[in-house]
Amino acid sequence: MGQVHVLEHPLIQHKLTIMRSKDTPTKEFRELVQEVAMLMAYEITRDLPLAPIAIETPVAPTVAKVIHGKTLAIVPVLRAGLGMADGILQLIPNAKVGHVGLYRDPETLEPVEYYCKLPQQMDLREVIVVDPMLATGGSASAAIEAVKRRGSTSVKLMCLVSAPDGIARVQRDHPDVDIYVASIDERLNDHGYIVPGLGDAGDRLYGTK
Ligand code: URA
């Protein structure tokens, strides 16, 4: 079973609280999504392997550490995931970025893939699927399925706010995937919104309604 990591760092929690407030305007909300995503990426990448390389400082030759092994791919789920990807890229500018677009079938209510463009060699990459809100888990599960179908074997899911239902769904569908969130909120309401949540993340990021 994939583990659930709630990232309790005070900076993450403080910024998330400001994002939750309905009075936080679009510009500030967008900046905060990026900042929190960057801080979360710092935590998520703690276990990246390092390897020694020989370099010369201005003072002496030495052996120092660099990140080694699988290269990263960030895969935001359109559209709200884009705001998080921008933040992660500030910390890991060399990461490749793929995109997955999903819409909800009005009859089955299940997510349907309408767009998927991923970097080459997904089988060799450490993949972080990003979506701010893990509500029912349907989209996150479908996005993970999309990257696995293209060869990924090492996938993490990173969300800002989650509901217990969403976590259970991803754990059921993808027991190999670790989930990283800043909060596990109480529940979903009748409209599928996370309570207390922060509203519609896409609308709040882009000033739409
Ligand atoms: N998507 C959102 O943007 N917000 C929610 O609360 C649930 C799903």
mmCIF file of C-alpha atoms and ligand atoms in Angstrom:
data_model
loop_
_atom_site.group_PDB
_atom_site.id
_atom_site.type_symbol
_atom_site.label_atom_id
_atom_site.label_comp_id
_atom_site.label_asym_id
_atom_site.label_seq_id
_atom_site.Cartn_x
_atom_site.Cartn_y
_atom_site.Cartn_z
ATOM 1 C CA MET A 1 0.000 0.000 0.000
ATOM 2 C CA GLY A 2 1.326 3.439 -0.953
ATOM 3 C CA GLN A 3 2.113 5.683 1.983
ATOM 4 C CA VAL A 4 0.392 8.986 2.661
ATOM 5 C CA HIS A 5 2.738 11.788 3.725
ATOM 6 C CA VAL A 6 1.194 14.915 5.233
ATOM 7 C CA LEU A 7 3.802 17.638 4.920
ATOM 8 C CA GLU A 8 3.489 19.554 8.159
ATOM 9 C CA HIS A 9 6.284 22.080 7.623
ATOM 10 C CA PRO A 10 5.166 25.363 9.255
ATOM 11 C CA LEU A 11 5.820 27.378 6.093
ATOM 12 C CA ILE A 12 3.638 25.021 4.049
ATOM 13 C CA GLN A 13 0.836 25.150 6.625
ATOM 14 C CA HIS A 14 1.000 28.938 7.002
ATOM 15 C CA LYS A 15 0.855 29.558 3.262
ATOM 16 C CA LEU A 16 -1.935 27.010 2.826
ATOM 17 C CA THR A 17 -4.036 28.846 5.418
ATOM 18 C CA ILE A 18 -3.694 32.100 3.467
ATOM 19 C CA MET A 19 -4.686 30.255 0.283
ATOM 20 C CA ARG A 20 -7.777 28.838 1.952
ATOM 21 C CA SER A 21 -9.134 32.288 2.827
ATOM 22 C CA LYS A 22 -11.808 33.405 0.387
ATOM 23 C CA ASP A 23 -10.394 36.935 0.641
ATOM 24 C CA THR A 24 -7.035 36.005 -0.898
ATOM 25 C CA PRO A 25 -6.936 37.477 -4.411
ATOM 26 C CA THR A 26 -5.868 35.654 -7.582
ATOM 27 C CA LYS A 27 -2.346 37.071 -7.831
ATOM 28 C CA GLU A 28 -1.486 36.188 -4.248
ATOM 29 C CA PHE A 29 -3.180 32.779 -4.518
ATOM 30 C CA ARG A 30 -1.142 31.929 -7.624
ATOM 31 C CA GLU A 31 2.115 32.975 -5.965
ATOM 32 C CA LEU A 32 1.269 30.905 -2.893
ATOM 33 C CA VAL A 33 0.488 27.790 -4.962
ATOM 34 C CA GLN A 34 3.936 28.079 -6.515
ATOM 35 C CA GLU A 35 5.639 28.644 -3.167
ATOM 36 C CA VAL A 36 3.875 25.737 -1.463
ATOM 37 C CA ALA A 37 4.564 23.434 -4.430
ATOM 38 C CA MET A 38 8.238 24.381 -4.251
ATOM 39 C CA LEU A 39 8.390 23.649 -0.524
ATOM 40 C CA MET A 40 6.583 20.347 -1.035
ATOM 41 C CA ALA A 41 8.980 19.396 -3.828
ATOM 42 C CA TYR A 42 11.858 20.023 -1.437
ATOM 43 C CA GLU A 43 10.364 17.436 0.929
ATOM 44 C CA ILE A 44 9.443 14.944 -1.785
ATOM 45 C CA THR A 45 12.902 14.903 -3.309
ATOM 46 C CA ARG A 46 14.656 14.134 -0.016
ATOM 47 C CA ASP A 47 15.400 10.559 -1.108
ATOM 48 C CA LEU A 48 16.883 11.313 -4.547
ATOM 49 C CA PRO A 49 20.142 9.382 -4.883
ATOM 50 C CA LEU A 50 23.450 11.251 -4.942
ATOM 51 C CA ALA A 51 26.703 10.294 -6.636
ATOM 52 C CA PRO A 52 30.201 11.727 -6.259
ATOM 53 C CA ILE A 53 31.871 13.689 -9.052
ATOM 54 C CA ALA A 54 35.299 15.252 -9.276
ATOM 55 C CA ILE A 55 35.309 19.055 -9.563
ATOM 56 C CA GLU A 56 37.731 21.879 -8.963
ATOM 57 C CA THR A 57 36.795 24.747 -6.706
ATOM 58 C CA PRO A 58 38.781 27.989 -7.072
ATOM 59 C CA VAL A 59 40.857 26.677 -4.145
ATOM 60 C CA ALA A 60 41.365 22.927 -4.686
ATOM 61 C CA PRO A 61 40.232 19.790 -6.502
ATOM 62 C CA THR A 62 37.580 17.894 -4.602
ATOM 63 C CA VAL A 63 34.910 15.249 -4.901
ATOM 64 C CA ALA A 64 31.348 16.540 -4.375
ATOM 65 C CA LYS A 65 27.823 15.158 -4.678
ATOM 66 C CA VAL A 66 25.319 15.557 -7.493
ATOM 67 C CA ILE A 67 21.876 14.065 -8.035
ATOM 68 C CA HIS A 68 22.225 10.729 -9.760
ATOM 69 C CA GLY A 69 19.942 8.157 -11.297
ATOM 70 C CA LYS A 70 16.455 8.555 -12.678
ATOM 71 C CA THR A 71 15.660 11.982 -14.075
ATOM 72 C CA LEU A 72 12.493 13.683 -12.981
ATOM 73 C CA ALA A 73 9.320 14.282 -14.917
ATOM 74 C CA ILE A 74 6.623 16.541 -13.490
ATOM 75 C CA VAL A 75 3.153 15.794 -14.827
ATOM 76 C CA PRO A 76 0.533 18.437 -13.987
ATOM 77 C CA VAL A 77 -3.106 17.541 -14.501
ATOM 78 C CA LEU A 78 -4.671 20.338 -16.593
ATOM 79 C CA ARG A 79 -5.473 22.965 -15.679
ATOM 80 C CA ALA A 80 -4.973 23.541 -11.967
ATOM 81 C CA GLY A 81 -1.847 21.370 -11.833
ATOM 82 C CA LEU A 82 -0.010 23.937 -13.975
ATOM 83 C CA GLY A 83 0.289 26.354 -11.072
ATOM 84 C CA MET A 84 2.053 23.718 -8.986
ATOM 85 C CA ALA A 85 4.367 22.660 -11.827
ATOM 86 C CA ASP A 86 5.646 26.237 -12.140
ATOM 87 C CA GLY A 87 6.638 26.212 -8.478
ATOM 88 C CA ILE A 88 8.435 22.870 -8.712
ATOM 89 C CA LEU A 89 10.327 24.045 -11.789
ATOM 90 C CA GLN A 90 11.754 26.964 -9.831
ATOM 91 C CA LEU A 91 13.455 24.407 -7.601
ATOM 92 C CA ILE A 92 14.212 21.740 -10.249
ATOM 93 C CA PRO A 93 14.558 23.703 -13.503
ATOM 94 C CA ASN A 94 15.925 20.723 -15.454
ATOM 95 C CA ALA A 95 12.909 18.512 -14.827
ATOM 96 C CA LYS A 96 10.952 17.520 -17.911
ATOM 97 C CA VAL A 97 7.249 18.341 -17.932
ATOM 98 C CA GLY A 98 4.383 16.269 -19.315
ATOM 99 C CA HIS A 99 0.712 17.264 -19.397
ATOM 100 C CA VAL A 100 -2.444 15.235 -18.911
ATOM 101 C CA GLY A 101 -5.883 16.694 -19.696
ATOM 102 C CA LEU A 102 -9.049 15.021 -18.444
ATOM 103 C CA TYR A 103 -12.725 15.866 -18.615
ATOM 104 C CA ARG A 104 -15.584 14.280 -16.752
ATOM 105 C CA ASP A 105 -17.994 12.218 -18.848
ATOM 106 C CA PRO A 106 -21.408 13.722 -18.045
ATOM 107 C CA GLU A 107 -23.071 10.305 -17.993
ATOM 108 C CA THR A 108 -20.598 8.013 -16.265
ATOM 109 C CA LEU A 109 -19.027 10.910 -14.275
ATOM 110 C CA GLU A 110 -15.693 9.162 -14.865
ATOM 111 C CA PRO A 111 -12.665 11.120 -16.146
ATOM 112 C CA VAL A 112 -11.862 10.777 -19.858
ATOM 113 C CA GLU A 113 -8.404 11.594 -21.217
ATOM 114 C CA TYR A 114 -8.476 14.295 -23.951
ATOM 115 C CA TYR A 115 -4.789 15.209 -23.963
ATOM 116 C CA CYS A 116 -1.562 13.496 -22.999
ATOM 117 C CA LYS A 117 1.881 14.684 -24.001
ATOM 118 C CA LEU A 118 4.751 13.222 -22.013
ATOM 119 C CA PRO A 119 8.554 13.339 -22.214
ATOM 120 C CA GLN A 120 10.395 10.451 -23.858
ATOM 121 C CA GLN A 121 11.540 7.432 -21.860
ATOM 122 C CA MET A 122 8.948 7.651 -19.118
ATOM 123 C CA ASP A 123 10.105 4.197 -17.980
ATOM 124 C CA LEU A 124 13.438 5.702 -16.916
ATOM 125 C CA ARG A 125 12.021 8.666 -14.999
ATOM 126 C CA GLU A 126 10.895 9.414 -11.498
ATOM 127 C CA VAL A 127 7.426 10.884 -12.093
ATOM 128 C CA ILE A 128 5.578 13.381 -9.890
ATOM 129 C CA VAL A 129 1.919 13.779 -10.877
ATOM 130 C CA VAL A 130 0.624 17.096 -9.529
ATOM 131 C CA ASP A 131 -2.960 18.220 -8.960
ATOM 132 C CA PRO A 132 -3.863 20.682 -6.191
ATOM 133 C CA MET A 133 -7.119 19.056 -5.065
ATOM 134 C CA LEU A 134 -7.453 15.319 -4.385
ATOM 135 C CA ALA A 135 -11.239 15.186 -4.052
ATOM 136 C CA THR A 136 -12.885 11.956 -5.285
ATOM 137 C CA GLY A 137 -9.532 10.757 -6.613
ATOM 138 C CA GLY A 138 -10.989 9.989 -10.059
ATOM 139 C CA SER A 139 -8.788 12.451 -11.971
ATOM 140 C CA ALA A 140 -5.637 11.675 -10.024
ATOM 141 C CA SER A 141 -6.163 7.964 -10.527
ATOM 142 C CA ALA A 142 -6.751 8.428 -14.275
ATOM 143 C CA ALA A 143 -3.681 10.669 -14.599
ATOM 144 C CA ILE A 144 -1.511 8.092 -12.848
ATOM 145 C CA GLU A 145 -3.001 5.432 -15.118
ATOM 146 C CA ALA A 146 -2.100 7.588 -18.144
ATOM 147 C CA VAL A 147 1.574 7.829 -17.188
ATOM 148 C CA LYS A 148 1.785 4.155 -16.260
ATOM 149 C CA ARG A 149 0.286 3.210 -19.622
ATOM 150 C CA ARG A 150 3.202 5.081 -21.242
ATOM 151 C CA GLY A 151 5.792 3.116 -19.294
ATOM 152 C CA SER A 152 6.195 4.833 -15.906
ATOM 153 C CA THR A 153 7.021 2.504 -13.057
ATOM 154 C CA SER A 154 8.011 5.041 -10.396
ATOM 155 C CA VAL A 155 5.220 7.535 -9.670
ATOM 156 C CA LYS A 156 4.454 9.891 -6.787
ATOM 157 C CA LEU A 157 1.312 11.979 -6.401
ATOM 158 C CA MET A 158 1.528 15.497 -4.963
ATOM 159 C CA CYS A 159 -1.589 17.467 -4.001
ATOM 160 C CA LEU A 160 -2.174 20.481 -1.793
ATOM 161 C CA VAL A 161 -5.484 19.553 -0.179
ATOM 162 C CA SER A 162 -7.027 16.083 -0.043
ATOM 163 C CA ALA A 163 -10.195 14.382 1.117
ATOM 164 C CA PRO A 164 -10.218 10.909 2.688
ATOM 165 C CA ASP A 165 -12.234 9.559 -0.293
ATOM 166 C CA GLY A 166 -9.585 10.676 -2.772
ATOM 167 C CA ILE A 167 -6.772 9.135 -0.796
ATOM 168 C CA ALA A 168 -8.679 5.849 -0.499
ATOM 169 C CA ARG A 169 -9.381 5.786 -4.250
ATOM 170 C CA VAL A 170 -5.740 6.327 -5.248
ATOM 171 C CA GLN A 171 -4.533 3.808 -2.687
ATOM 172 C CA ARG A 172 -7.026 1.266 -4.045
ATOM 173 C CA ASP A 173 -6.224 1.881 -7.743
ATOM 174 C CA HIS A 174 -2.472 2.475 -7.359
ATOM 175 C CA PRO A 175 -1.110 0.789 -4.234
ATOM 176 C CA ASP A 176 2.449 1.404 -5.463
ATOM 177 C CA VAL A 177 2.086 5.207 -5.469
ATOM 178 C CA ASP A 178 3.067 7.334 -2.466
ATOM 179 C CA ILE A 179 0.812 10.350 -1.889
ATOM 180 C CA TYR A 180 2.112 13.705 -0.614
ATOM 181 C CA VAL A 181 -0.360 16.301 0.635
ATOM 182 C CA ALA A 182 -0.296 19.455 2.727
ATOM 183 C CA SER A 183 -3.620 18.580 4.371
ATOM 184 C CA ILE A 184 -6.219 15.854 4.713
ATOM 185 C CA ASP A 185 -9.487 17.746 5.100
ATOM 186 C CA GLU A 186 -12.750 16.493 6.570
ATOM 187 C CA ARG A 187 -14.864 15.359 3.645
ATOM 188 C CA LEU A 188 -16.476 16.111 0.292
ATOM 189 C CA ASN A 189 -19.721 18.060 0.055
ATOM 190 C CA ASP A 190 -22.643 17.138 -2.244
ATOM 191 C CA HIS A 191 -20.996 18.997 -5.146
ATOM 192 C CA GLY A 192 -17.716 17.120 -4.808
ATOM 193 C CA TYR A 193 -15.888 20.057 -3.215
ATOM 194 C CA ILE A 194 -13.442 19.449 -0.411
ATOM 195 C CA VAL A 195 -14.654 20.801 2.969
ATOM 196 C CA PRO A 196 -13.271 23.131 4.199
ATOM 197 C CA GLY A 197 -10.902 23.078 1.189
ATOM 198 C CA LEU A 198 -10.102 26.238 -0.689
ATOM 199 C CA GLY A 199 -12.770 26.285 -3.389
ATOM 200 C CA ASP A 200 -12.137 25.590 -7.055
ATOM 201 C CA ALA A 201 -8.367 25.636 -7.401
ATOM 202 C CA GLY A 202 -8.440 26.313 -11.164
ATOM 203 C CA ASP A 203 -10.813 29.245 -10.788
ATOM 204 C CA ARG A 204 -8.814 30.697 -7.938
ATOM 205 C CA LEU A 205 -5.541 30.321 -9.874
ATOM 206 C CA TYR A 206 -6.777 31.890 -13.062
ATOM 207 C CA GLY A 207 -9.494 34.279 -11.870
ATOM 208 C CA THR A 208 -12.318 32.429 -13.656
ATOM 209 C CA LYS A 209 -15.670 31.403 -12.263
HETATM 210 N N1 URA B 1 -11.564 20.504 -7.329
HETATM 211 C C1 URA B 1 -11.345 21.728 -6.788
HETATM 212 O O1 URA B 1 -10.790 22.607 -7.433
HETATM 213 N N2 URA B 1 -11.775 21.953 -5.533
HETATM 214 C C2 URA B 1 -12.386 21.032 -4.769
HETATM 215 O O2 URA B 1 -12.732 21.303 -3.622
HETATM 216 C C3 URA B 1 -12.599 19.757 -5.357
HETATM 217 C C4 URA B 1 -12.163 19.521 -6.623
#
